[in-house]
Structures are given as C-alpha cells and as structure tokens.
Coordinates of C-alpha atoms and ligand atoms in Angstrom, one line a residue:
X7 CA -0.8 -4.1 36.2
X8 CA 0.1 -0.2 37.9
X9 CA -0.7 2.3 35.5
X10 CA -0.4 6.0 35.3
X11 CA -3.7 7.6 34.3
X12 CA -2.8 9.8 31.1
X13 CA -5.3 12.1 31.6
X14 CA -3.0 15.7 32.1
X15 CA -1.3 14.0 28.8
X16 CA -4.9 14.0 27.1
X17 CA -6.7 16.8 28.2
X18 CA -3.3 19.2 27.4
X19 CA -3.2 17.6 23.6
X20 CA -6.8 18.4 23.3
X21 CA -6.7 21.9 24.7
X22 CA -3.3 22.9 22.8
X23 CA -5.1 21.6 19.8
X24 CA -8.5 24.0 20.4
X25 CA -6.4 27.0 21.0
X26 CA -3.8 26.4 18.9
X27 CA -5.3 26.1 15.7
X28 CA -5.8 29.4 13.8
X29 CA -9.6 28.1 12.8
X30 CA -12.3 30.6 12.1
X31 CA -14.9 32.0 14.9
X32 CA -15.7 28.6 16.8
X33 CA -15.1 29.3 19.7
X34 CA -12.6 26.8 20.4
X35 CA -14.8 23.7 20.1
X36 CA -14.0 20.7 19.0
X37 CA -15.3 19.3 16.5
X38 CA -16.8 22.3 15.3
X39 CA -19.9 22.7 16.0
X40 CA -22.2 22.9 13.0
X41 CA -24.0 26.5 13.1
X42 CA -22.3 29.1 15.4
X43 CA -24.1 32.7 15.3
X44 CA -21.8 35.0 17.7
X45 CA -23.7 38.1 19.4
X46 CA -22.4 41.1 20.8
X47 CA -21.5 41.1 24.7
X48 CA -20.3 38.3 27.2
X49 CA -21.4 35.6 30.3
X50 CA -19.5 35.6 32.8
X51 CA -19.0 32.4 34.6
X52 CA -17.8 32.8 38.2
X53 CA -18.1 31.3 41.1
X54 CA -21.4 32.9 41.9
X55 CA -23.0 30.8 39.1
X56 CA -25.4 27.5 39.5
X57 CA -26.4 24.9 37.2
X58 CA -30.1 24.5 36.7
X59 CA -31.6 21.2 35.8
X60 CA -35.0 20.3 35.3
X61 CA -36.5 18.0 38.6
X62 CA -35.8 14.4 38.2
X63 CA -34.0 14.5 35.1
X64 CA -31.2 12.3 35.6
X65 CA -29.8 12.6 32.2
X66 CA -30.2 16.4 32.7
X67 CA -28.3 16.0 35.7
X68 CA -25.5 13.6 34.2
X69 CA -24.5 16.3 32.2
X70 CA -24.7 18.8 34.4
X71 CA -22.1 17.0 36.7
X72 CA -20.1 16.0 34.0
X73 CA -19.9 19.7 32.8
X74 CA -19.1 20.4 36.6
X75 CA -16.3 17.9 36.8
X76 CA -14.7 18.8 33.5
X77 CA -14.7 22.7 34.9
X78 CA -13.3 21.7 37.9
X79 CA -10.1 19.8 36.2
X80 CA -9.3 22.4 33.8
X81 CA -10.9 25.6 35.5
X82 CA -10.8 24.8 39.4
X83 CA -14.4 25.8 39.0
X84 CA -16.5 23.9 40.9
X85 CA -21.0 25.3 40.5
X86 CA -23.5 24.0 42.4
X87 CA -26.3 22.0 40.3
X88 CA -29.7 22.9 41.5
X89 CA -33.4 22.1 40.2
X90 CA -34.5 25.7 41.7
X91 CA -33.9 28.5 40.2
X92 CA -31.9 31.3 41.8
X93 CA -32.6 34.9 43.0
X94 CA -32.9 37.1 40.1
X95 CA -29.1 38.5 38.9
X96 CA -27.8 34.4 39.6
X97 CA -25.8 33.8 36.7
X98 CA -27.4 30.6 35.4
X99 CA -26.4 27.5 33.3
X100 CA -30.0 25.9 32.8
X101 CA -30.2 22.3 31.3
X102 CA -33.5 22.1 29.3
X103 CA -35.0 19.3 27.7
X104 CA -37.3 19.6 24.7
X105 CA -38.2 17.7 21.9
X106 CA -37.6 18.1 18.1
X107 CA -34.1 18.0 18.6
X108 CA -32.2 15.0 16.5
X109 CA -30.3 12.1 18.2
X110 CA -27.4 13.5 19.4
X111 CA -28.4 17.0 18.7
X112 CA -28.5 19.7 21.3
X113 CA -28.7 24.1 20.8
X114 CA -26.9 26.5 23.2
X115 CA -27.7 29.8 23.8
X116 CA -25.9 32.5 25.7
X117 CA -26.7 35.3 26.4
X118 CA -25.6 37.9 29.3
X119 CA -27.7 36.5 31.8
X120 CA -28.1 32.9 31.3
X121 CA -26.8 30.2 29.3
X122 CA -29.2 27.6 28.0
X123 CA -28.3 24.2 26.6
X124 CA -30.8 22.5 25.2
X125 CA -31.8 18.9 23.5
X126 CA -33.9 15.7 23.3
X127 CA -32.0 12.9 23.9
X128 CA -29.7 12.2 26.7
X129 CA -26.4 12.2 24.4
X130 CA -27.5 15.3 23.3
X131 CA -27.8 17.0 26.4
X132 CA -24.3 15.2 27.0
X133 CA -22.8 16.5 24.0
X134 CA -24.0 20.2 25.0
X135 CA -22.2 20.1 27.9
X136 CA -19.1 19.2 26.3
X137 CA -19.0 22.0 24.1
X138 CA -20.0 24.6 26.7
X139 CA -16.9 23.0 28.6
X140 CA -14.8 23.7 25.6
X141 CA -16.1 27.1 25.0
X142 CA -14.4 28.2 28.6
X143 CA -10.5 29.0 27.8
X144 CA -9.3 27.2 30.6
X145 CA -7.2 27.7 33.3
X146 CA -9.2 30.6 35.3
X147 CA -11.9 30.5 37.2
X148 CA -13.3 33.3 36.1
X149 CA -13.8 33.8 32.3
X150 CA -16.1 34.9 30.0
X151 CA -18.0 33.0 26.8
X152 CA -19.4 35.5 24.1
X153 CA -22.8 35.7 23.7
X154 CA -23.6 32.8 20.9
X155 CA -26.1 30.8 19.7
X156 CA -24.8 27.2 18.8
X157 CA -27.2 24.7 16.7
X158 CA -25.0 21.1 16.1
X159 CA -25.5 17.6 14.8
X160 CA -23.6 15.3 13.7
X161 CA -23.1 14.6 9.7
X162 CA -22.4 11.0 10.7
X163 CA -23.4 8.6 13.0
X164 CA -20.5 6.3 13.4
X165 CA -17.6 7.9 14.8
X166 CA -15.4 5.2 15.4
X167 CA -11.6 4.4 16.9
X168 CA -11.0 1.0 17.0
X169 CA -8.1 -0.5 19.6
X170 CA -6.4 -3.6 18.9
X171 CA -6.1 -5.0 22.2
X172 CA -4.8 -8.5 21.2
X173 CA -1.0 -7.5 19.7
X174 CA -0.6 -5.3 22.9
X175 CA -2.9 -5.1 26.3
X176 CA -3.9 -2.3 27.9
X177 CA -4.8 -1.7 31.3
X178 CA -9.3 -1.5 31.9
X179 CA -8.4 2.1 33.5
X180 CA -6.8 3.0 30.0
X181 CA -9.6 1.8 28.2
X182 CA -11.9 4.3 30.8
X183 CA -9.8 6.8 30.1
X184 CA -9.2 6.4 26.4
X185 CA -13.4 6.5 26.1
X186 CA -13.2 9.6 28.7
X187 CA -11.5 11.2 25.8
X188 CA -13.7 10.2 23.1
X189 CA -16.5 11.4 24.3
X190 CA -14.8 15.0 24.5
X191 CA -14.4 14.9 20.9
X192 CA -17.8 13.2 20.1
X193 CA -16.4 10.1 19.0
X194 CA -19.1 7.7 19.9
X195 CA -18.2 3.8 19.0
X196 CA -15.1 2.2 20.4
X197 CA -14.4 -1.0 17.9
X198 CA -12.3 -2.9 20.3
X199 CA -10.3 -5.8 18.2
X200 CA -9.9 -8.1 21.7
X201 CA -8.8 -11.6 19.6
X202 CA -6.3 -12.0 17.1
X203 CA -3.4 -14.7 16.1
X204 CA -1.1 -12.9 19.0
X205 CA -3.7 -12.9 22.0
X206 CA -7.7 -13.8 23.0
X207 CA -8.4 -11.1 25.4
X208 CA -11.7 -12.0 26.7
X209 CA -13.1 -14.2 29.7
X210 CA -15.2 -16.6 28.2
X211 CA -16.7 -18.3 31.1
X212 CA -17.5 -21.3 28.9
X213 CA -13.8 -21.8 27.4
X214 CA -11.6 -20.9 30.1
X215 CA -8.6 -22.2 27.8
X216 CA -9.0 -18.9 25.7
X217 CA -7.7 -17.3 28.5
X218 CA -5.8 -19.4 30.8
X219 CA -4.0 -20.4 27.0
X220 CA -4.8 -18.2 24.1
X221 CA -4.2 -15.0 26.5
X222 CA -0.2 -15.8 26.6
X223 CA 2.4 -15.9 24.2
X224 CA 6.6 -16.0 24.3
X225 CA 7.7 -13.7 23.2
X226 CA 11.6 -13.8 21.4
X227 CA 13.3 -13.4 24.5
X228 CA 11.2 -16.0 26.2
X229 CA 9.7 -13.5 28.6
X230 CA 5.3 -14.7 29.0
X231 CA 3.4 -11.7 27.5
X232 CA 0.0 -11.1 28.0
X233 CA -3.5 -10.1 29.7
X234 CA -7.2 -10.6 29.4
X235 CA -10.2 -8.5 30.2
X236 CA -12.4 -10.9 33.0
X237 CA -16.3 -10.4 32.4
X238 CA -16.5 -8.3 35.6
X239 CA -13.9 -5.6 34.3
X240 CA -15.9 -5.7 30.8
X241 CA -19.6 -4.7 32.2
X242 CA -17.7 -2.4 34.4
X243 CA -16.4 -0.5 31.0
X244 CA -19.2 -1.0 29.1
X245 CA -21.3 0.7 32.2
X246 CA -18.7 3.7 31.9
X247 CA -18.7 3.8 28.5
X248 CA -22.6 4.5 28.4
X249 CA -22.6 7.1 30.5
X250 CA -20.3 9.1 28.2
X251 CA -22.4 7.6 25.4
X252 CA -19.7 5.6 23.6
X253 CA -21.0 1.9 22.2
X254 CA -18.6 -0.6 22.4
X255 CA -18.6 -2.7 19.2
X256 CA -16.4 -5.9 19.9
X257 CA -14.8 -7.8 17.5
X258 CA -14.1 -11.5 17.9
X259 CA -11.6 -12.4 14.8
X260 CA -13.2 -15.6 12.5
X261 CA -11.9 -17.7 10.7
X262 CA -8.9 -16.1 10.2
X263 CA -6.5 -14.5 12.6
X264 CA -7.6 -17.0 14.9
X265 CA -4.0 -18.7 16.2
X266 CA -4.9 -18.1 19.5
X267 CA -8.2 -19.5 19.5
X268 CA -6.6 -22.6 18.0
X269 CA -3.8 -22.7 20.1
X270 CA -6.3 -23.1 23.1
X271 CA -8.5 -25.5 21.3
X272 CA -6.6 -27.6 18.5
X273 CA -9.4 -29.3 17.8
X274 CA -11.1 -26.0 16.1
X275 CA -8.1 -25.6 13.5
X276 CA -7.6 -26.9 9.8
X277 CA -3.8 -27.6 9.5
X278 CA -4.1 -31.1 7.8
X279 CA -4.4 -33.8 10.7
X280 CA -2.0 -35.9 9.3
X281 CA 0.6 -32.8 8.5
X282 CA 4.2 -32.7 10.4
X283 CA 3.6 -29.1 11.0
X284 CA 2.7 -28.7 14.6
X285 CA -0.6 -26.9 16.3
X286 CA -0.4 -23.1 16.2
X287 CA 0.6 -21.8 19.1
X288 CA -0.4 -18.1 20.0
X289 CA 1.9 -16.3 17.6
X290 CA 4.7 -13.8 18.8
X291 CA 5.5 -12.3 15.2
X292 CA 2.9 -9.8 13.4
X293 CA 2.0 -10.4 9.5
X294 CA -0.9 -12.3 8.5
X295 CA -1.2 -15.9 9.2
X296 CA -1.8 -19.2 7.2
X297 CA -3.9 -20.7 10.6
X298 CA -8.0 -20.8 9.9
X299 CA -10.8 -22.3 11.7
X300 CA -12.5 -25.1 10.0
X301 CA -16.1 -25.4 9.0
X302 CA -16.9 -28.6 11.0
X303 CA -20.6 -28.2 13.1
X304 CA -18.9 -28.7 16.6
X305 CA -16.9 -25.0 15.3
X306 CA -19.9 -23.3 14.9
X307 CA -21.4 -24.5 17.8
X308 CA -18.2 -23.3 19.2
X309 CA -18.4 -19.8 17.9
X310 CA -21.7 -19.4 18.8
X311 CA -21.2 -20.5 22.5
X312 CA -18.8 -17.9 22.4
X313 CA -20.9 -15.0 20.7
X314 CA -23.6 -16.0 23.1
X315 CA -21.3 -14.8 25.9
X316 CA -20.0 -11.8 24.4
X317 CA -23.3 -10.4 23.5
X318 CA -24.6 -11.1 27.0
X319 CA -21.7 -8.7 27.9
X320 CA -22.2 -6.4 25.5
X321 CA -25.5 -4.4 24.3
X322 CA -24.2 -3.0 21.0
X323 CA -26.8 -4.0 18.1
X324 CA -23.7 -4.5 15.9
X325 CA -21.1 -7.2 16.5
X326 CA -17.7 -7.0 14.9
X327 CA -16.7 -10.9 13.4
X328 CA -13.2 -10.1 11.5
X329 CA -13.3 -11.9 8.3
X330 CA -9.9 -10.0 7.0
X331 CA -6.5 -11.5 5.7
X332 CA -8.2 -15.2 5.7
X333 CA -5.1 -16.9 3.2
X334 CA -7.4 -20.0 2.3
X335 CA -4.3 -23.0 1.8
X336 CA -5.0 -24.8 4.8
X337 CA -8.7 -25.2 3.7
X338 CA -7.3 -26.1 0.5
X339 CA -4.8 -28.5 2.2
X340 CA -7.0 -30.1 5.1
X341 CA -8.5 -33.5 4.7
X342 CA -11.0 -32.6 7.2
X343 CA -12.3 -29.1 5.5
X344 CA -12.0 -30.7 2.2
X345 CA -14.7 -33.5 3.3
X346 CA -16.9 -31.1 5.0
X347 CA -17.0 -29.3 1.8
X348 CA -18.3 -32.2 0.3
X349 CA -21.0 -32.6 2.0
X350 CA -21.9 -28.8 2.4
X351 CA -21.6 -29.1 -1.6
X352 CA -19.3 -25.7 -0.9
X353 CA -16.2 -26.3 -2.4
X354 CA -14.7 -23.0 -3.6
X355 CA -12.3 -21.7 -0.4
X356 CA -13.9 -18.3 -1.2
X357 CA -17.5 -19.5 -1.3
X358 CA -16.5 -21.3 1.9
X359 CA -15.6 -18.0 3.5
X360 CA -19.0 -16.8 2.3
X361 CA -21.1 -20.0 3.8
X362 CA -18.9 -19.1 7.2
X363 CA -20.0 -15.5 7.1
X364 CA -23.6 -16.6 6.3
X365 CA -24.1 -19.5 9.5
X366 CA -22.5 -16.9 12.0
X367 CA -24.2 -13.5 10.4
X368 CA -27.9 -16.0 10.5
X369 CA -27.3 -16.6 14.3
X370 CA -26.3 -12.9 15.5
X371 CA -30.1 -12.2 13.5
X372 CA -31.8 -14.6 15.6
X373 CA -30.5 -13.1 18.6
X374 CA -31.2 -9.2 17.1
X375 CA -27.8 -8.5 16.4
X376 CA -26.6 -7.8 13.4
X377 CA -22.5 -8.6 11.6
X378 CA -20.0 -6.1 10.8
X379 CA -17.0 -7.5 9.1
X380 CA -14.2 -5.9 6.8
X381 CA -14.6 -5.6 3.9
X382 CA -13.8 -9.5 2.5
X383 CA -16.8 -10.2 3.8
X384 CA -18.8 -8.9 1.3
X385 CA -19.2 -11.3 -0.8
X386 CA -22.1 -13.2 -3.1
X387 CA -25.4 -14.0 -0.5
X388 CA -24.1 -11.6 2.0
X389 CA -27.0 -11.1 4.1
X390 CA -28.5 -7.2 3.3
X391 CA -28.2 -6.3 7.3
X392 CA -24.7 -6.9 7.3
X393 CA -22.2 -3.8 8.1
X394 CA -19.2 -4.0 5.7
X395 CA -16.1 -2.2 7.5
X396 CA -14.0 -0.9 4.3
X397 CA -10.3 -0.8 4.3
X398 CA -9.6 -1.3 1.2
X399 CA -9.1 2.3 0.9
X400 CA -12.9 3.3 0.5
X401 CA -13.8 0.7 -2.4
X402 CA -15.1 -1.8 -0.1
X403 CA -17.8 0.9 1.1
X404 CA -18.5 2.1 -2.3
X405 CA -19.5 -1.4 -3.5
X406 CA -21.2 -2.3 -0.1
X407 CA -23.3 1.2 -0.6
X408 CA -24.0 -0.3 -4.3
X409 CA -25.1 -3.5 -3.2
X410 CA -27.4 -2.0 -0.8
X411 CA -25.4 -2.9 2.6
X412 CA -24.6 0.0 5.2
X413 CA -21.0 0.5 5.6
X414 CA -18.1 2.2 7.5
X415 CA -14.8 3.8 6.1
X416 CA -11.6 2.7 7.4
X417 CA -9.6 3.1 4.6
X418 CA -5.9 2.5 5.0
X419 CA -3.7 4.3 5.1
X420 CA -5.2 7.8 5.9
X421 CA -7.5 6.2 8.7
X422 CA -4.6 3.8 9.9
X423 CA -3.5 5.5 13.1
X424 CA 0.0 3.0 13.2
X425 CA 0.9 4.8 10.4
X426 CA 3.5 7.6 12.1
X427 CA 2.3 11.0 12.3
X428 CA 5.3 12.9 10.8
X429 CA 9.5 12.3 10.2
X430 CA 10.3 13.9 13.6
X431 CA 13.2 12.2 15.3
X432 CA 10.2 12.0 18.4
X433 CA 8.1 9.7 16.1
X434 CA 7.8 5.8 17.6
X435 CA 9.3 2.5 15.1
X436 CA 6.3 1.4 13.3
X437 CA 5.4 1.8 9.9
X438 CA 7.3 4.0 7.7
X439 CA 4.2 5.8 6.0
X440 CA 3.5 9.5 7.3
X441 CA 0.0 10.2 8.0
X442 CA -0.5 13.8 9.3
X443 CA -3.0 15.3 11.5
X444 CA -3.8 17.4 8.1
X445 CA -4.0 14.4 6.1
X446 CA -6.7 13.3 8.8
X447 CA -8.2 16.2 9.1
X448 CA -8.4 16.8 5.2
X449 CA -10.1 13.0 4.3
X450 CA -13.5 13.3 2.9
X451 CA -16.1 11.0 3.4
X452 CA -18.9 11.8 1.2
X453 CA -18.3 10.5 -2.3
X454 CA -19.6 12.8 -5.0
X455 CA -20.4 9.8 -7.4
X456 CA -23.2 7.8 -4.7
X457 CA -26.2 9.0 -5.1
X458 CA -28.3 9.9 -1.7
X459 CA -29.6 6.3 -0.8
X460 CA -26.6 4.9 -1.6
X461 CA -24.8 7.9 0.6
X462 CA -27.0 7.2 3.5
X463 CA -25.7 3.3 3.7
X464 CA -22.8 5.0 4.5
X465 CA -22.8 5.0 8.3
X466 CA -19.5 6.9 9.3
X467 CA -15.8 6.6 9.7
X468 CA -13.5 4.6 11.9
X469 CA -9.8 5.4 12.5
X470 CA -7.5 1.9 13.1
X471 CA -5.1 1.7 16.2
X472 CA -3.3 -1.4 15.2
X473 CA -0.9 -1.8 17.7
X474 CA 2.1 -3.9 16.9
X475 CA 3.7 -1.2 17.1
X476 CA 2.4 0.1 20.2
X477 CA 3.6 -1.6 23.0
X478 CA 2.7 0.2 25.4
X479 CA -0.8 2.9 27.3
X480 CA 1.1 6.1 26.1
X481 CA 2.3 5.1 22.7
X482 CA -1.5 4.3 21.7
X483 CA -2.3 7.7 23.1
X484 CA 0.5 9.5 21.2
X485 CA -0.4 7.5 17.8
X486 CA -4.1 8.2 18.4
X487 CA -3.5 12.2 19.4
X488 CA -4.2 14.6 18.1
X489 CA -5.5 12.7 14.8
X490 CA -8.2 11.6 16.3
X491 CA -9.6 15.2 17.5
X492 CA -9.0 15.5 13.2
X493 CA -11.4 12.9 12.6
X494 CA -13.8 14.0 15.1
Ligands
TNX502 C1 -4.1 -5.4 8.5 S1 -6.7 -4.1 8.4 C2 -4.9 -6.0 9.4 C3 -4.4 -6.1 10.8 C4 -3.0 -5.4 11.0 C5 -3.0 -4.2 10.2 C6 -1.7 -3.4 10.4 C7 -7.1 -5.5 8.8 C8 -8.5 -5.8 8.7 N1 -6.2 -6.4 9.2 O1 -4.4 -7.4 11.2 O2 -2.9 -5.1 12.3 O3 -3.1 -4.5 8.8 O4 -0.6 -4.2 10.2

C-alpha cells in the first residue's frame, strides 16, 4: 500500500497548537509540564553547541539523538553528541542520570551556560528531551530558551489512544508515525483494536484463515477491502514503539464482535446449527452484531492458541480482550450453547459472559498477563487483577474503583475521537455529536467523591479512534488532532 508520511501535517498541528494557544508562562510545552520556575537571562542554542552524555549510556544517548533529530526537522539544527566535555565557553546540553527521580519523571535546568536534563529512568530522560525540543520556537537555528528550571511527572500513568484498525487499515508506517507523534505529547499506550466483525488484522501463524479469510470483506459496491499486519511488520512496530516508550496494548475482540473470526472458522460460532440463517461472513456494515463465539472447549482452546501468539508478539503486561456490545440471543437461541450450559451448570447468558471472561482472564494470569476489557466485563467473580476500560461515560470506572479493580476512562462521548470536532463545513461525515478540543481539554479525571485508594485504581485515560468513519491515514490524523495534544 503507497503512503504519504504525514509527518509535516503532524508536527505543523502540534506546533500551531504550542504557539498558538494564549496559555500562561510554559514555555510552549506540551503537555505542560508540571512545575516551571522562569529565571532572568537566556541560552543560546547555536550551532557551536554539543550534547553531553554520560559514557555508555545508551538511553542517555537515545535521547540525546532523538532531541538531535527532532532539532534538525524543525530547526535545521543539527549538534554533535559527545561523552567529553568541551572547552570551557561550549555551550552545552548535558544528559545526566540520577536517581530519585519517578518513572517517567525527569528536571531541566537552564541556565546561561548549560542546560541540564536530568532523570532516572530511560522514559524520563526521553521525555526531557521532548520538552527541551518544544521549548526551542522553531524554525531558526539560532534561538534562545529562557533561563528555567522545569520539575514534571505525570498525574497519570495511562495515557492512552486507541486505533481501530479492523473497520479501516492503516498502513505499519502510519502506525510508526502515529506513535512518533504520541510520544511528543507523552501519550504513552497505543490500544490498537486489530479484530472486529468488519476485519481480523493480525497474522496468526497458527490460523492462517484469520487472515487469508477474516482479513477481507465486500464491500457494497463489490470492490475486496482489506489488510493485515504479518508478525514481522508487528515486532518491527512494537521495537519502534519502545524506543519512543509507547506500550502497545492489543486488543483481540471476544465473544462478541467476532464476525470475522467466525467467518474464517464457522465452527467457532453460535448461530443455531440447524438455523436457515447462513454463517457470518465478515461484515461490511457498522452497528453492533447479533454473531458470538460459543463456549464449547475446542473455542477456548482456540482463543488461547491465539493469545499464545499474540503475547509472544507483544510484551505489554496488559492484554485488551473486548467483551463490549455482546447481544446474547444467539446463546439464547443455540442448541449447542444451550447444552454446554448445561453441563457448565451456567445458564444465565450474562453469567455466561462472566464464566467466558473468567477461563480467558485465568489463562492470560498463568502466563503473567493480566485482562483489560470494557466495561461489561465487570461483572460478579471478576477476577481483582482485571483492568476495566469504562465507557460508559465514567460509571464503569467508578464501580470498578469500588470494587477494588484498576481501571481506565474512556468515557463516550467526550473521549470518543469519531465524534466531529466542530460544525465547520471542513468537518468529515461521521457522527453528528461535536466534541471540541476545549471539551477535551476541559474533561476531568479525578472524581471528587473516590476516596484516595479508590482514586489510585484509577490508572488513566484513553481517547477512542473508532474509525468507521475514517476511511482513510489522514482522516484518523485529522479526527485524532489536535484533541489528542488536549488529552495529553
Ligand atoms: C461502540 S465503544 C463500540 C465500537 C464502535 C463505537 C463507535 C465500544 C466498546 N464499542 O464497536 O466502533 O461504539 O461506533
């Protein structure tokens, strides 16, 4: 698939939005940093300056290069990064490494002579040079940053997007760039939604069918659409993505919004065996969808097989299993589910839903993972290390919070970023709610009435691009910006 890298696109949205906005003295950095103390006086960067890192600190020197890079695109500044310190009167940007700092924490200091950015962890030193990058008005090559001293950490750890990559594909170099861009705004998990009732978007070595089937629909006008991501092309993201310290969470729909998966392997469905109403076939129309897995043991084996591959692939401790929109009449209709529940001595459809979320959540534990699922999965005997993804507006996290489960706001509609931004004429067909940048930027996340343990399950917050609407690279980026630079 030929693709245009967006990244003049991005980096101009990002940079009209730091200097645009009348905000008070931040220097232009977003988001804004946590404790800025401006001094008196300037440093100027020119190209007389180096970048001092510690001797065979390769995170030290990640950053520094990435600081480099960034300077070059928007600056045509290009330093040299050194482990020995200059003649005295070198203008110096010295990467230092010390401990007490949290996480993702870092300090900068600047003063005439030197800037110093300073943290513990890699993303930390990471994150420092993203805001020094920031704090450089770009387009000169010489420029000056006031004397400051910056202390920041994040309030919250999750800082999710999540990309539905199943209702429209997008290219791998899209999804670099799209993390790229994160990571400039500290946004640190990408949930990517790669299966649902209109695509499976992953290689599963085991199941090629997923691919060389669920991976293709017809669309109305009988043209084949579709696309997977092939195992290679996922380690090859997941590689980039930690070096710009973004987790990829991914998200493998069950039993619901599943069509796909069924339409590649029947046998895994629940429409009644001896119904007239033929197999699901991956879906070319959006809503929610009647098709669910069924509970047999040969499904779970299934799933599992499955999961085994995809957290071979990827590292993230959490793993995103879907759980939403699960209507529960073909369980109530099957033959098949009906017997199995029987047996399993489960017959409620919503206790059923719970026994599903219980076998897959007790296998992801065995293999130190740990669920996340929206929020109808939380439900009686949900297991306590299970993530509940809320949206639900914000109940879903409240009640997780209560009932002692961590949990992440995605509360539609403010964090639903298919909703259109405004009424302007320039605004894509979608849904017909306006969500602003300033209703983004105003959502609060801390509720007043959880006390502080129940606060501290909450984990962070996770804008939605759904993208039925978004059928192509550039309208995801113009849905997702600049609302996500709000969220950040
Ligand atoms: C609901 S939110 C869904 C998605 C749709 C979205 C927008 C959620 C967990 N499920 O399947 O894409 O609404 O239409």
């Amino acid at each position: 698939m030929s693709f245009r890298r967006p990244g003049a696109a991005v980096q101009t949205a990002v940079l009209i939005l730091i200097f645009a906005l009348p905000l008070p003295s931040h220097g232009g950095v977003i988001p804004l940093p946590a404790k800025v103390d401006l001094g008196r006086g300037w440093f100027s960067v020119d190209s007389r300056a180096i970048i001092l890192i510690p001797p065979g600190d390769h995170d030290a020197e990640a950053a520094a290069h990435h600081l480099d890079a960034l300077w070059t695109r928007t600056n045509g500044l290009t330093l040299p990064v050194r482990s020995l310190a200059a003649r005295a009167g070198t203008p110096t940007i010295e990467f230092r490494r010390r401990m007490g700092f949290g996480a993702e924490a870092y300090g900068i200091v600047v003063t005439q002579q030197r800037i110093t950015v300073t943290a513990t962890s890699s993303a930390g030193l990471y994150y420092g040079a993203v805001t020094l990058w920031q704090l450089l008005p770009p387009g000169s090559n010489t420029a000056q940053i006031p004397v400051q001293i910056i202390r920041d950490a994040p309030s919250l750890a999750w800082r999710g997007l999540m990309l539905d990559s199943s209702r429209h594909f997008q290219s791998p170099s899209f999804i670099r760039s799209m993390i790229d861009w994160m990571s400039w705004h500290k946004l640190n998990v990408l949930h990517w939604h790669l299966t649902d009732d209109q695509g499976w978007r992953l290689q599963i070595r085991r199941y090629p069918r997923l691919t060389t089937v669920g991976a293709w629909r017809v669309e109305p006008d009988g043209s084949r659409y579709g696309g997977f991501y092939t195992q290679k092309e996922v380690q090859d993201i997941v590689r980039f993505a930690a070096t710009r310290h973004v987790q990829i969470v991914p998200e493998i729909e069950m039993p619901g919004h599943a069509s796909a998966m069924i339409a590649a392997y029947p046998h895994l469905g629940s429409a009644n065996a001896t119904s007239s109403s033929p197999a699901p076939t991956v879906s070319s129309s959006w809503g929610v969808h009647s098709h669910l897995l069924n509970v047999e043991p040969d499904t779970f084996r299934f799933l599992k097989n499955v999961l085994a591959e995809v957290m071979a692939l990827f590292p993230s401790r959490a793993i995103h299993i879907g759980g939403d929109e699960t209507v529960k009449d073909e369980w109530r209709n099957s033959h098949q589910v009906q017997a199995r529940c029987l047996q399993l001595k489960v017959c409620d459809p919503e206790a059923l839903q719970a026994y599903f979320t219980k076998s897959i959540g007790r296998y992801a534990a065995a293999h130190g993972r740990r669920i996340i699922g929206w929020d109808e999965i939380l439900q009686p005997g949900l297991r306590r290390d299970a993530i509940v993804m809320s949206w639900h507006g914000v109940a879903g996290a409240h009640a997780a919070a209560l009932a002692g489960n961590d949990a992440i706001l995605a509360p539609w509609p403010t964090l639903y970023f298919d909703n259109r931004q405004s009424l302007l004429p320039t605004e894509p067909t979608g849904r017909l709610q306006v969500i602003s940048l300033e209703d983004v930027y105003r959502f609060e996340p801390r509720d007043a009435s959880l006390s502080a343990r129940q606060r501290h399950h909450v984990l962070g917050i996770e804008a939605a691009l759904w993208s039925e609407h978004m059928q192509t690279e550039e309208r995801v980026q113009w849905m997702a910006l600049p609302r996500a630079a709000a969220l950040a």
